C-alpha positions as a printed Julia matrix, in Angstrom:
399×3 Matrix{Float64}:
 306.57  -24.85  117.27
 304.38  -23.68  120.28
 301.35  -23.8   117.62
 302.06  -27.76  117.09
 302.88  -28.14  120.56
 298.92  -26.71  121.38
 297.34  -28.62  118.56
 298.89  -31.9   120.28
 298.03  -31.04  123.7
 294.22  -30.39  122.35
 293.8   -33.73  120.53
 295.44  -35.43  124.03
 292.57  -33.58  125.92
 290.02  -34.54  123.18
 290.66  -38.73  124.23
 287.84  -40.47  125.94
 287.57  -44.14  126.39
 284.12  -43.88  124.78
 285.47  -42.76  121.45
 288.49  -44.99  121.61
 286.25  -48.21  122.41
 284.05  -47.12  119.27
 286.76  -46.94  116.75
 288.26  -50.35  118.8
 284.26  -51.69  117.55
 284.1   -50.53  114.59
 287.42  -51.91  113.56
 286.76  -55.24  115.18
 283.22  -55.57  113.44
 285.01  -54.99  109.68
 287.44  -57.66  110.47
 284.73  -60.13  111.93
 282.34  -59.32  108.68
 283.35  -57.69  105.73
 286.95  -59.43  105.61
 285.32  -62.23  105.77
 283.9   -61.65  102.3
 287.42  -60.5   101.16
 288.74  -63.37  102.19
 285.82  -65.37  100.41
 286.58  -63.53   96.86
 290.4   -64.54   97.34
 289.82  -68.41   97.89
 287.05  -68.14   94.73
 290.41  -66.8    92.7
 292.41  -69.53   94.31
 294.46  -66.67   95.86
 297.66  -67.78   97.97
 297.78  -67.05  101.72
 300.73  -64.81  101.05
 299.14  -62.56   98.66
 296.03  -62.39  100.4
 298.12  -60.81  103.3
 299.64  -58.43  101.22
 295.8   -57.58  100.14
 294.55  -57.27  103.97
 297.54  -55.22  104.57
 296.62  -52.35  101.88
 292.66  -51.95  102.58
 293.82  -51.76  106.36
 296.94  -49.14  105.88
 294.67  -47.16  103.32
 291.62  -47.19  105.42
 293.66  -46.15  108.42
 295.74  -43.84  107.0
 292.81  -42.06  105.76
 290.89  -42.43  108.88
 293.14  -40.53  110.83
 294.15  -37.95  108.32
 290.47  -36.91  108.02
 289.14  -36.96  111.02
 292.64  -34.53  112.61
 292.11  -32.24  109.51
 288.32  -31.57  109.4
 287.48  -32.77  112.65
 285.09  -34.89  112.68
 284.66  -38.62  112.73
 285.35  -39.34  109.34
 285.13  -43.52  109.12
 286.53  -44.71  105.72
 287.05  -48.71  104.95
 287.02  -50.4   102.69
 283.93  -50.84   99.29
 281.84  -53.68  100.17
 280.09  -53.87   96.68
 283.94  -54.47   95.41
 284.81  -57.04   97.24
 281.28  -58.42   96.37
 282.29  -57.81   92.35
 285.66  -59.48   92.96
 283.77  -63.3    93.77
 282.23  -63.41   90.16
 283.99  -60.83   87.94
 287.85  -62.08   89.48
 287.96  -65.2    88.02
 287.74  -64.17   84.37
 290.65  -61.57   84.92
 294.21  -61.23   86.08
 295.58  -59.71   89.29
 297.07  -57.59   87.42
 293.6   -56.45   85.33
 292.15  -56.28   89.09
 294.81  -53.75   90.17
 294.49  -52.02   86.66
 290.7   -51.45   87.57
 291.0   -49.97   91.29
 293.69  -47.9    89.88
 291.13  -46.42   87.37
 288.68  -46.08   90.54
 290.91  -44.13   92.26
 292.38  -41.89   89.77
 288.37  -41.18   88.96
 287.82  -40.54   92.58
 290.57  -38.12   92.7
 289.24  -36.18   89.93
 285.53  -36.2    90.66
 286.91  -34.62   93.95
 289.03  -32.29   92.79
 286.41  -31.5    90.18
 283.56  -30.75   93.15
 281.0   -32.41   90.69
 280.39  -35.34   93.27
 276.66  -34.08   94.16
 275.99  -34.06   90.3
 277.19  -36.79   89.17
 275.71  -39.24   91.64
 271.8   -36.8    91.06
 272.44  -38.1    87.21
 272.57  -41.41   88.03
 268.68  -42.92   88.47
 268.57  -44.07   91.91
 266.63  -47.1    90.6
 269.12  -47.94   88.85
 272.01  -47.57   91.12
 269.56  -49.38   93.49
 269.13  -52.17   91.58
 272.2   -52.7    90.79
 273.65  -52.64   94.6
 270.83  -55.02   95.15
 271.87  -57.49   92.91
 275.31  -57.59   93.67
 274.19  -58.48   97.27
 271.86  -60.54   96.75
 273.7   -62.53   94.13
 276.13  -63.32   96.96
 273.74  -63.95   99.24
 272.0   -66.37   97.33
 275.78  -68.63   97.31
 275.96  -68.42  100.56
 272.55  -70.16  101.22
 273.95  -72.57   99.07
 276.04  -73.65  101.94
 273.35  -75.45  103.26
 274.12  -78.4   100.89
 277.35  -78.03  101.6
 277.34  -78.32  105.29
 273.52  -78.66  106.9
 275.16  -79.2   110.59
 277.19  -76.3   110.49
 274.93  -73.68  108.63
 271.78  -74.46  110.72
 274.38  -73.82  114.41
 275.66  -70.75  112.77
 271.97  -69.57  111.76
 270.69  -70.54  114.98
 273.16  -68.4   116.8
 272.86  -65.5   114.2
 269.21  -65.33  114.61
 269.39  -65.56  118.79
 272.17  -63.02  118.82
 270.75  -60.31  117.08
 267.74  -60.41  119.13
 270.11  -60.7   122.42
 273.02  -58.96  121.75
 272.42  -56.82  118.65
 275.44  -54.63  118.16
 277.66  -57.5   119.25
 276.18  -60.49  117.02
 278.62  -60.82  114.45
 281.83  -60.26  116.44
 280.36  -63.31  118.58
 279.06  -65.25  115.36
 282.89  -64.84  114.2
 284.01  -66.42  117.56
 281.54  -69.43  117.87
 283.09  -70.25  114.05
 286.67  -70.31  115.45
 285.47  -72.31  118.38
 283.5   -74.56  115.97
 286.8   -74.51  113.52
 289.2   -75.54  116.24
 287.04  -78.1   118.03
 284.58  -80.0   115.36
 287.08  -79.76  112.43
 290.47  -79.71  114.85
 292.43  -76.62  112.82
 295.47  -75.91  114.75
 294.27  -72.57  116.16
 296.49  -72.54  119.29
 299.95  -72.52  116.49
 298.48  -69.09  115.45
 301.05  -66.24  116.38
 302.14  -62.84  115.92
 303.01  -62.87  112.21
 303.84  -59.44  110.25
 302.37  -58.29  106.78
 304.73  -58.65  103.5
 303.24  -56.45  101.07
 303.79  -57.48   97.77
 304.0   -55.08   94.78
 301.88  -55.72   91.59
 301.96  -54.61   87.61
 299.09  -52.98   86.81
 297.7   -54.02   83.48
 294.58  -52.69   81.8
 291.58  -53.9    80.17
 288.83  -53.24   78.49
 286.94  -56.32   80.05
 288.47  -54.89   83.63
 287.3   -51.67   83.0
 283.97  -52.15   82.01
 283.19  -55.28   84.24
 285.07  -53.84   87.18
 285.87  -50.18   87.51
 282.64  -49.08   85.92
 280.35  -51.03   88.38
 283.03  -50.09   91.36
 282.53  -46.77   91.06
 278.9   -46.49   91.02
 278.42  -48.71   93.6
 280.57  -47.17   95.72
 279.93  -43.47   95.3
 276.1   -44.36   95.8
 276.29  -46.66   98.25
 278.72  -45.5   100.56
 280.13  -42.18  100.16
 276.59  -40.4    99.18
 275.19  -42.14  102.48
 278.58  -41.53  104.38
 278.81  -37.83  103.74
 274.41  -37.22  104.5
 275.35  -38.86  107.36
 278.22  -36.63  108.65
 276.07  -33.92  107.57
 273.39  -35.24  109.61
 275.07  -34.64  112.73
 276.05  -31.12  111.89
 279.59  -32.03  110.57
 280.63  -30.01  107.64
 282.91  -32.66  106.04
 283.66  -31.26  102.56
 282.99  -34.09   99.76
 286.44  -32.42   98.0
 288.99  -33.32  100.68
 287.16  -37.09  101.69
 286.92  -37.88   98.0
 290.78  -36.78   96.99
 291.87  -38.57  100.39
 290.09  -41.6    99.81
 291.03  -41.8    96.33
 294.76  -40.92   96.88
 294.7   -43.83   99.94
 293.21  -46.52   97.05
 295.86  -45.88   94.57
 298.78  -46.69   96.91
 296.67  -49.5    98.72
 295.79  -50.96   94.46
 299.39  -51.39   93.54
 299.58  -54.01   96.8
 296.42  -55.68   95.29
 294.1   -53.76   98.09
 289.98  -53.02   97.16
 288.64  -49.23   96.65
 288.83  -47.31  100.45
 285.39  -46.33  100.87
 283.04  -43.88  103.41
 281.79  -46.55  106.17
 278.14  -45.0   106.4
 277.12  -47.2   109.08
 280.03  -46.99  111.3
 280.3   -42.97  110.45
 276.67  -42.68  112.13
 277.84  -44.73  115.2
 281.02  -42.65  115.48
 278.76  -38.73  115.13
 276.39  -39.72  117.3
 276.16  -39.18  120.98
 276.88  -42.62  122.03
 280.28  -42.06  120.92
 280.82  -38.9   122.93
 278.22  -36.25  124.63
 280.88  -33.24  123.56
 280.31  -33.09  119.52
 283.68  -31.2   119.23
 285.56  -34.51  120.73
 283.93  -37.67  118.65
 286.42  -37.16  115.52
 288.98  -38.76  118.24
 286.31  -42.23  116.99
 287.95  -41.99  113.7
 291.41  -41.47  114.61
 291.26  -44.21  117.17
 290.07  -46.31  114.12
 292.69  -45.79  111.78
 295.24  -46.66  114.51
 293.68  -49.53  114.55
 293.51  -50.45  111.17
 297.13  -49.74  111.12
 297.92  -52.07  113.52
 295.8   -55.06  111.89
 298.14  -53.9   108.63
 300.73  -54.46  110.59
 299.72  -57.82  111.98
 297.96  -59.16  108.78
 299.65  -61.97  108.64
 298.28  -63.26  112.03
 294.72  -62.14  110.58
 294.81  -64.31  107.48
 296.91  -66.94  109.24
 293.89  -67.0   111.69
 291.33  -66.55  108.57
 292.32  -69.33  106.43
 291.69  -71.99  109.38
 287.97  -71.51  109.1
 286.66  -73.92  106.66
 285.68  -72.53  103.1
 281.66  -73.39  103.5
 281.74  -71.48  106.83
 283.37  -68.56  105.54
 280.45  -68.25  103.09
 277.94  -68.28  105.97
 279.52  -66.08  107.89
 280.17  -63.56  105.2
 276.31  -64.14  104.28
 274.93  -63.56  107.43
 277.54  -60.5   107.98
 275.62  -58.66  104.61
 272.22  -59.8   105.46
 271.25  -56.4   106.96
 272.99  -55.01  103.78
 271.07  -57.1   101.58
 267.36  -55.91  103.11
 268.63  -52.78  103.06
 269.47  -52.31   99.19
 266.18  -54.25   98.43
 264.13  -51.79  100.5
 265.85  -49.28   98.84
 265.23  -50.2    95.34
 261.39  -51.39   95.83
 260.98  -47.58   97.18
 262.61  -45.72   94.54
 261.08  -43.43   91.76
 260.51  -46.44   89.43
 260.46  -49.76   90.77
 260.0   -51.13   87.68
 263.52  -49.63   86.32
 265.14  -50.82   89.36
 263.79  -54.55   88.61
 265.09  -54.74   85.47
 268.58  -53.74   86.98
 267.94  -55.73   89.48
 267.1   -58.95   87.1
 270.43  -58.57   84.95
 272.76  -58.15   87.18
 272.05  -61.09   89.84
 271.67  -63.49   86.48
 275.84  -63.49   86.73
 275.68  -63.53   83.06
 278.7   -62.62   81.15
 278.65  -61.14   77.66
 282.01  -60.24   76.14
 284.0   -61.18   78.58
 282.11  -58.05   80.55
 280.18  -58.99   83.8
 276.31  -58.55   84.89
 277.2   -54.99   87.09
 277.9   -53.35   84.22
 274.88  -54.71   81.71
 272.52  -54.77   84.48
 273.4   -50.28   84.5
 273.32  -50.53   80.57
 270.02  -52.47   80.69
 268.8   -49.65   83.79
 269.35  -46.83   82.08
 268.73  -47.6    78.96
 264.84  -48.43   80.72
 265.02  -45.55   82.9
 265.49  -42.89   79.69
 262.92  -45.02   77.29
 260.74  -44.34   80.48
 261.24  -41.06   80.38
 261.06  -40.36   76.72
 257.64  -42.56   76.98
 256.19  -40.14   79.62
 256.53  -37.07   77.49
 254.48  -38.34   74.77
 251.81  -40.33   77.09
 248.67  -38.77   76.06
 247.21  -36.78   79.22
């Protein structure tokens, strides 16, 4: 008892407002942005309001669940959220399948996750996969949505051109802030020009709604496949280099079995992959966040008590959410991934074999579906398949 009693007392003594205010940012900036394109994937599957809440509900409970677990256990600022790239997937690979096909697929994530961790083969698994290729496939996937959100512009000139106007001023003036203040000029824009009842918006609770997994082969291949890749290269490879970085010795085993534990309880609500949050994991281990090393894993805990309480309250989030006019929801969520977007490209025009990455790159922004299997996963057929005729190629290239 005495042993609890002095654990307690030392997290209390670890608090500072710096750490608290960064996992108060970090939370706020995945609910101004990356929700966003949650919430964009829901209205392309004609989602209901209601189920959409029980959705927001899961990624927020398993990212903050996770989030706080971590970072008390190996202390350090573990930031977990959730995959980006899935959410991405979800706008064209959702409306060929089923909810319960969807839930079916993060439930094969997860269970994979689990066992890669438990397995320790993380580091391997992720060096046999080409980075071209996993390059060019994260690039297409963003860039794929990026190009329907320019597509707005037809949709709505007046509004995209205010919203890029103010994007492009407001990362020049206020950098870190720019989307948080993007998200607020679009509510102020959505109750004013278009007159959405904002001001009837109250404090509404989450009901989380169970649902049957069902499993197929499309969902597997077009889905989980492309899920997993993306999301073990693209954010917990970057998350965990990151951690490492800053001279945290965050074991891939425990994030990998925690994260993938915290996606199987968030799929059966209808909840996205939880995923390492590279970007927000740098902010959180660096010495903005705290001067004392030993105290900036309070960042992560503050976070997950924080996506807890937006669990909690999800029904006020999508309540809010679904005011904001479809067209402007793709320009936000756009704009929110542009710096995602020019990062994947730079990635893949500087990898091994550009060429390779191209290729992957080509196949799986086309959107082209062939049996009833998405681009993500022929644009990685199409890579490696290159990437190991390249290889084979350079062994018998005359010198």
């Amino acid at each position: 008892m005495s042993d609890i009693i002095a654990t307690m007392r030392s997290w209390w003594q670890d608090i500072s407002g710096t750490a608290i205010g960064a996992g108060f940012l970090a939370v706020l900036i995945s609910y101004s942005g990356p929700l966003l394109i949650y919430l964009q994937a829901a209205d392309a599957m004609a989602v209901p309001p209601a189920v959409f809440t029980s959705w927001v509900f899961a990624i927020s409970m398993g990212a903050g669940l996770s989030c706080i677990f971590l970072s008390l256990w190996l202390r350090a600022p573990v930031a977990l959220a959730w995959s980006i790239p899935g959410t991405v997937l979800l706008i064209s690979i959702g409306t060929q399948l089923t909810l319960g096909e969807i839930v079916g697929a993060y439930l094969l994530v997860a269970l994979a996750l689990i066992l890669l961790g438990l397995s320790g083969l993380f580091e391997r698994l992720v060096q046999f996969l080409p980075p071209s290729v996993t390059d060019g496939m994260m690039a297409g996937i963003l860039f794929g949505f990026g190009l329907n959100a320019a597509r707005s512009l037809a949709a709505d000139p007046v509004i995209f051109t205010v919203l890029v106007v103010a994007f492009v001023l407001l990362t020049v003036l206020l950098p870190r802030y720019a989307i948080i203040c993007l998200v607020g000029i679009a509510i102020a824009l959505t109750a004013t020009v278009f007159d959405a009842p904002i001001g009837d918006v109250g404090l509404a609770f989450a009901s989380p709604m169970l649902v049957q997994p069902v499993f197929s082969m499309a969902a597997v291949l077009g889905l989980a496949v492309p899920l997993f890749i993306t999301t073990l290269s693209g954010q917990f490879l970057p998350g965990m280099a990151v951690l490492r970085t800053y001279g945290f010795e965050a074991k891939s085993r425990g994030v990998l079995v925690s994260a993938g534990i915290a996606s199987a309880g968030a799929a059966f609500y209808g909840g996205v992959t939880v995923a390492s949050a590279a970007i927000t994991s740098a902010f959180f281990a660096s010495e903005a966040c705290n001067p004392d090393r030993s105290r900036r894993y309070i960042a992560g805990v503050a976070a997950g008590v924080f996506f807890c309480l937006g669990g909690i309250f999800a029904g006020t989030l999508v309540d809010l959410l679904v005011l904001i006019p479809t067209a402007m929801i793709s320009i936000l969520a756009g704009l929110a991934l542009l710096g995602a977007i020019q990062k994947s490209l730079s990635d893949m025009m500087s990898a091994d074999n550009v060429q390779v990455g191209l290729l992957t790159f080509l196949v799986t922004t086309s959107g082209v579906t062939l049996g009833g299997i998405g681009s993500a996963f022929w644009g990685v057929v199409v890579g490696l398949a290159a990437w190991y005729l390249t290889q084979v190629a350079t062994r018998f290239k005359p010198s």
